[in-house]
Structure formats: C-alpha cells, structure tokens
Amino acid sequence: MSATVFDRTHYDPLIVQEVAPRDGLQIEPTWVDTPDKIALIDALSTCGFTRIEAGSFVSPKAIPALRDGEAVFQQIARPAGVIYVALVPNLKGAERALAARADELNLVMSASQTHNRANMRMSCESSLAAFDGIVRHVKGAQVRLNATVATAFGCPFEGRIDEDRVLGIVDTYREMGIAGITLADTTGMANPRQVARLVARVLERVPAADLTLHFHNTRGLGLANVLAAYEAGARRFDAALGGLGGCPFAPGASGNICTEDLVNLCDEMGIPTGIDLPKLLALSRGLPALLGHDVPGQLAKAGRNGDLHPVPDYVLQI
Amino acid sequence: MSATVFDRTHYDPLIVQEVAPRDGLQIEPTWVDTPDKIALIDALSTCGFTRIEAGSFVSPKAIPALRDGEAVFQQIARPAGVIYVALVPNLKGAERALAARADELNLVMSASQTHNRANMRMSCESSLAAFDGIVRHVKGAQVRLNATVATAFGCPFEGRIDEDRVLGIVDTYREMGIAGITLADTTGMANPRQVARLVARVLERVPAADLTLHFHNTRGLGLANVLAAYEAGARRFDAALGGLGGCPFAPGASGNICTEDLVNLCDEMGIPTGIDLPKLLALSRGLPALLGHDVPGQLAKAGRNGDLHPVPDYVLQI
C-alpha cells in the first residue's frame, strides 16, 4: 500500500500565504486605521510567511475598507524573502499597485458568469480582456502575476461548475503569460474528493510551485480540503489569521480557512511550514479587540495541545 | 497508485451514531424539559440513524442536565433498527439503564489517569473494577456493551498519551467481554496522522464493525480526522447535532463534530450514510431556540451547496 497524506515518513513543506489583510479585512464593517493595518502586516511579516496578500487596489467605492492600499503598501516593512501581493481588478488597479511597489498582482475572475457579474460587475469576457490589458501593461516591470479562478468548486448562484470550464480558464490564464494560478473555493462548496480530482488535473498543466489553493471553511471542510489538495500534489495554500473573511453572497457563513488552525494541523502532523505558531496565536488573539467581534478560528480559543490545563484540586485527593 | 479516501470509485457506508442527547446536552446550562428531550430523540429517530446515544445514568448531582434518564428511555419511541445507547459510569448506573431498557451500555474510562480522576472521580483501576462488576451483572441480559477510551489521543492535563497504553486498555476491555470499543478524542487533540496510525493498530485487534471513533472539533480537525480514520478502515463515528458538546476541562472550545456537517461531507463525497440531511438540518436549526444560544455547526448557517442564492437584481443589467 502506498503512503497517503496520513502516513508519510517525509512531508514536503506546505507554503501558507496569509490573506487576512486583504480577503479578511475587505468585508469588515469596522474601519481599521491605516497604522493598524500596517502594524498587523508588519507583525505577520515576522512570523515566517514568505507570501502575504497585503491589500487590494479596487475602487474605494466598491471596497471602502481597503481604500488605503497605497499608504499600506508604501509604509509596510519589506523584509527580504517576503512577497507582498496586491489584488487588482482592472488596469487602473494594476497601475496603482505597480506605483505602490506590490511584488505580485493577483487578478480575479469567477468561473461562474453570474458570480463574476455579481462580484466584479462584469462578464467573464470583459474580465479576460482586462487581464490581457494588464499583462501587456506590466510587461517588463519587475512584478509577478497570479490569476485566481474564483468559484472554481461551485457557485452560490449557479451551483456546480464544470471542471472543464475551470481547466479552460487555467489554460487561458497561462496562455496569457500569467504564471501563478489560484483555484478558489470562494463560498466553501468544495469537498475533498472533488478537490483531489481537480487539483490532479490542474497539476497536469501547472507546476505545483505556481499553484495556490484558496479554501473557505463555510461548511467546515476547509482543512480536510487542504489535506486532499496536498495529497494530490498542491503545496501552497491561502489562509487568513483568525479565519477572517467570508463572502457577501453567503451571509452568516464562516470565512477563509484559519491560518493558525492550518499551521497547528501541519505542526501536529509534521508538515513543515516555517511559521512561528505561538507568535501567530498572539496576533490572532488581538483580532477581537481590533475588529470588535469574535473570529471563527478555533486554536486561539482552545490553545495548542501542549498548552496543558491545571489539574483541579479535588483530583489530588482521589 | 492505490485509491485513497479522496478518489475511490466505491465507498463503504459510514455509520453515524448521534450523541447530542447525551454528550451534547450534558453540559448545557439550560435545563431541557423531559418532553423536549423525548421529542428531539424521536425526531432524530426518523432521520435514518441506526444508533443514538440517548442519555446517561450517572449521579444526578454530577450531571443534573441528564437526571431524567429513566423517563427519557421509558418514553421515547423505539422504532425497529435503532439502537438506543446509555452512558453508565458504574454498577448502579448499569442497573438503572437496564431497568430503563437501554439497548446498549457505554462505559467510559480515560486513558489518562489524571483525566479519569477529574472526570469520573476515580482511578483507572477503580474504573476497570467497576466495569468488571458491570460485565458480570449484565451477563445473560439482552444488552450490548461498549467501552470508551477517553482522551485516547491526548489529555488536557497530561498531554500526549502513549499509544501502547491505549492499545492495552482496548485489550483489557475486549478480554473482559466488552465487544464495542470507542476511541474518544475527548478534548480535540487528535491529528489525522496520529488517527490513521492508532486506528490501524486498533483494527488489528477489533473488527471495524465493533469500533467507533469519537472526535471533537476543538481545534478544527474533526472532519479531517474522520477521513483519516475512514481511510484506515474505521466505519462508525459519533457526532452531535449542531456540533453540541464540549468538555468542562476545555472551556471556550467547540464540541463534538457536527452531525449535519459530517453527513454533508459524506453526501458531497458519495459516502453512503442513510441519513436524511434536510430533515437533520431542520432539527439543527431548532437548537438555538431550544438551548438559548448559537451552536457551532456550520451547515445550518451556510445551507447545503444545492441551496442556491437568489441572483442580485443588478447582475441582470450587466
């Protein structure tokens, strides 16, 4: 019997891209001051991440919570070895991100036409045309490109998404010259079997080093999906401190997979991540004060396995 | 490459034992009236479960929330094909459970001495002696026996639990004549790698039909642990409607794995459970009114994948 993800003697490192500053904060109703955003990102930069999605350059009218993208990118520390990613929806966003010295641009289009219209307010064809303009514009610039297939595992309006449609979009992205590909389960509809199958097919066309999986924990399957994707060969995953995030079109549901819960899973299984979990936990425990509400992450409440509880007094008398 | 749990063409059925009426309600601060308990169990009995842990016969002083065990067991409907399990801590509890016509007695001892003293208020040796008395007492009676190894994957006071100690307890249970074995991750410390390894070792001595896995979602790993155990050959799992439950020694943490989240995982992957998910969801959505608080389960908030959202009006104009 060949070794599965559950019983390997060697585990390849799993790369965690922290997305709370972008995908987490974007739907927060409370305004987070620019210095607080910068402090959060700078603190995250000391935890061992090699990739942080630090903001977005979308219309301030569309996402007011992230309207200070320029200031954030210009003022955060830039330690060597950390790639700071900016989400951009269009050419104007790309120009702003380049001016703010983002290391990587992340373009987003949904596999679902309806979701793309709802989320990006344009058809998929218009999105792809915009991507083409961005690729031409940044040619020669020192910037990486990534493109996300949102709703790759299901759409809250359309339901199932055809796998071949997702693969076709991946091919289109790569043909455009976009190296990095993210498959996003935008509203947490993926299941581990589906994930294993789609990731295996995508890895036939995209090297693992270029592929990111973006899972939400909407239906409690986020970490199971990570293991399924890892088993299929994926090695890079988005996650948000505290499990922040969510989707405006799936109200009441929980958000991105939680970074510290993911890192704890990896630590306990022996999968290397390079991330300092106690530092991360301390940061996560500051989120309720910063945002004014409880967050979905579990480890910050439960503590690590090694954080033992005091023995009750009465036990000593038994 | 052999098929893993992520890519099988055939999946054996997964048996879900519903434990909310016992493990869920036992720590609820709000008293649930006996008729409400009976109505909940009777409603669960129509959802397709073959096993329901319906109550416990412990000291009413220790667990006042379940002090009406007799009335519950005597008044619930008893449809054919459903086994109603009672937790019993000692001989007196076993006598009460037999008198109330429980189909199965579930005995509990922790692998951790400290946890057993904290939880059962006796040493492991005293627990085993009590089990021996129970086994003798029920000999000849029409009742099944199961025994749980609590804290089998870790103890909040002692930390790691030696695997050989768990296996030794399993052997002791079986030598006593107790057929059913439950491995319980009482405070959610298990990880999928550890689960796969321990389950494989236990299945060398216990047939899969006699083994139950009891996971908590304390650190977000409950459903990932289910898949790891299933991959290793386990087929029966405890779960609680709404994800109720928890452990008084792990305050703030979430409880048992959530039945409807587990059934949704199985439905989406094609693992047969025989459980009617829409019915179950309707029941789960009644829990906040019954208990006076929100519950951890995710599916009741997010809905099933197939519960599509209405398309926003503005989308039609794009």
Coordinates of C-alpha atoms in Angstrom, one line a residue, chain A residues 1-2 4-11 113-114 116-123 153 155-160 187-194 196-197 217-221 223-224 227-228 231 249-254 261 264-265 268-271 298-299 301-312 314-315 318, chain B residues 1-2 4-11 113-114 116-123 153 155-160 187-194 196-197 217-221 223-224 227-228 231 249-254 261 264-265 268-271 298-299 301-312 314-315 318:
Chain A
M1 CA 0.0 0.0 0.0
S2 CA 1.4 3.4 -1.0
T4 CA -1.0 8.6 1.9
V5 CA -1.0 12.1 3.3
F6 CA -1.9 10.4 6.6
D7 CA 1.1 8.2 6.9
R8 CA 4.1 9.6 5.1
T9 CA 7.6 9.4 6.6
H10 CA 8.5 12.6 4.8
Y11 CA 6.3 15.6 4.2
Q113 CA -20.6 34.1 -15.1
T114 CA -23.2 35.0 -12.6
N116 CA -18.3 37.3 -11.8
R117 CA -21.1 39.7 -12.7
A118 CA -22.2 39.9 -9.0
N119 CA -18.7 40.2 -7.7
M120 CA -16.7 42.0 -10.4
R121 CA -19.7 43.7 -12.1
M122 CA -18.6 42.5 -15.5
S123 CA -18.8 39.4 -17.7
F153 CA -15.5 24.4 -6.9
C155 CA -21.1 28.9 -7.3
P156 CA -23.8 30.1 -4.8
F157 CA -25.9 31.2 -7.7
E158 CA -25.3 28.6 -10.4
G159 CA -24.3 25.6 -8.3
R160 CA -22.0 23.1 -9.8
T187 CA -18.0 30.2 -0.8
G188 CA -16.8 26.9 0.7
M189 CA -18.6 24.5 -1.6
A190 CA -15.7 22.1 -2.3
N191 CA -15.4 18.6 -0.9
P192 CA -12.1 16.6 -0.6
R193 CA -12.9 14.2 -3.4
Q194 CA -13.7 17.0 -5.8
A196 CA -8.3 15.8 -5.2
R197 CA -9.6 15.3 -8.7
N217 CA -14.4 26.9 5.8
T218 CA -18.1 27.8 5.1
R219 CA -19.3 24.2 5.6
G220 CA -16.5 23.0 7.9
L221 CA -14.4 21.3 5.2
L223 CA -8.8 21.7 6.4
A224 CA -10.0 18.4 5.0
L227 CA -5.2 17.6 3.0
A228 CA -6.9 16.4 -0.1
E231 CA -2.3 14.6 -1.2
F249 CA -23.1 36.5 -1.1
A250 CA -23.0 33.8 1.6
P251 CA -24.1 35.7 4.7
G252 CA -23.7 34.1 8.1
A253 CA -21.1 31.6 7.0
S254 CA -17.6 31.5 8.3
D261 CA -5.6 26.3 12.7
N264 CA -1.4 23.7 14.0
L265 CA -2.6 20.9 11.8
E268 CA 0.9 18.2 14.7
M269 CA 1.3 16.1 11.6
G270 CA 4.9 17.1 10.9
I271 CA 4.4 19.0 7.7
Q298 CA -10.5 27.7 16.9
L299 CA -6.9 27.4 18.0
K301 CA -9.7 29.7 21.9
A302 CA -8.6 26.2 22.6
G303 CA -4.9 26.7 22.7
R304 CA -2.3 24.3 21.4
N305 CA -2.2 20.7 22.5
G306 CA 0.9 21.5 24.5
D307 CA -0.9 24.3 26.5
L308 CA -1.9 22.0 29.3
H309 CA -4.6 22.8 31.8
P310 CA -4.0 23.0 35.6
V311 CA -5.1 19.9 37.4
P312 CA -8.2 20.5 39.5
Y314 CA -10.0 17.7 44.0
V315 CA -8.2 15.3 41.7
I318 CA -8.7 10.9 44.8
Chain B
M1 CA -1.1 4.1 -7.1
S2 CA -3.8 2.7 -4.8
T4 CA -7.2 6.8 -1.3
V5 CA -10.2 8.1 0.6
F6 CA -10.1 11.0 -1.8
D7 CA -10.5 9.1 -5.0
R8 CA -12.4 5.8 -4.5
T9 CA -14.9 4.6 -7.0
H10 CA -16.7 2.7 -4.2
Y11 CA -17.2 4.0 -0.7
Q113 CA -5.2 8.8 35.0
T114 CA -5.5 12.5 35.7
N116 CA -10.2 9.9 34.7
R117 CA -9.8 11.2 38.2
A118 CA -11.0 14.7 37.1
N119 CA -13.9 13.3 35.0
M120 CA -15.0 10.1 36.7
R121 CA -13.6 10.9 40.2
M122 CA -11.8 7.6 40.4
S123 CA -8.6 6.0 39.3
F153 CA -5.4 10.9 21.5
C155 CA -5.1 14.7 27.6
P156 CA -5.6 18.4 28.5
F157 CA -3.7 17.7 31.8
E158 CA -1.1 15.2 30.9
G159 CA -0.6 15.9 27.2
R160 CA 0.5 13.0 25.0
T187 CA -10.8 17.4 24.0
G188 CA -10.0 17.6 20.3
M189 CA -6.2 17.0 20.4
A190 CA -6.0 14.3 17.7
N191 CA -4.4 14.9 14.3
P192 CA -5.1 12.9 11.1
R193 CA -1.7 11.2 11.0
Q194 CA -2.0 10.1 14.6
A196 CA -4.6 6.9 10.9
R197 CA -1.8 5.2 12.8
N217 CA -13.7 19.7 16.7
T218 CA -11.9 21.7 19.4
R219 CA -9.0 22.7 17.1
G220 CA -10.9 22.4 13.8
L221 CA -9.6 19.0 12.8
L223 CA -13.8 16.1 9.9
A224 CA -10.2 15.7 8.7
L227 CA -11.4 11.0 6.8
A228 CA -8.1 9.7 8.2
E231 CA -9.0 5.7 5.3
F249 CA -11.9 21.0 31.2
A250 CA -11.5 22.7 27.8
P251 CA -13.6 25.9 28.2
G252 CA -14.4 28.1 25.2
A253 CA -13.7 25.3 22.8
S254 CA -16.2 23.9 20.3
D261 CA -21.6 18.9 8.7
N264 CA -22.9 16.8 4.2
L265 CA -19.3 15.8 3.8
E268 CA -20.8 15.5 -1.3
M269 CA -18.2 12.8 -1.5
G270 CA -20.6 10.0 -2.2
I271 CA -20.1 8.1 1.1
Q298 CA -21.7 25.3 10.0
L299 CA -24.1 23.8 7.6
K301 CA -25.9 28.6 8.8
A302 CA -24.5 28.2 5.3
G303 CA -27.0 25.8 3.9
R304 CA -26.2 22.9 1.5
N305 CA -24.4 23.5 -1.7
G306 CA -27.7 23.0 -3.6
D307 CA -29.5 25.7 -1.6
L308 CA -28.7 28.4 -4.2
H309 CA -28.8 32.1 -3.5
P310 CA -31.1 34.5 -5.5
V311 CA -29.2 36.4 -8.1
P312 CA -28.9 40.1 -7.2
Y314 CA -28.1 44.5 -10.6
V315 CA -26.5 41.4 -12.1
I318 CA -24.6 43.7 -16.7

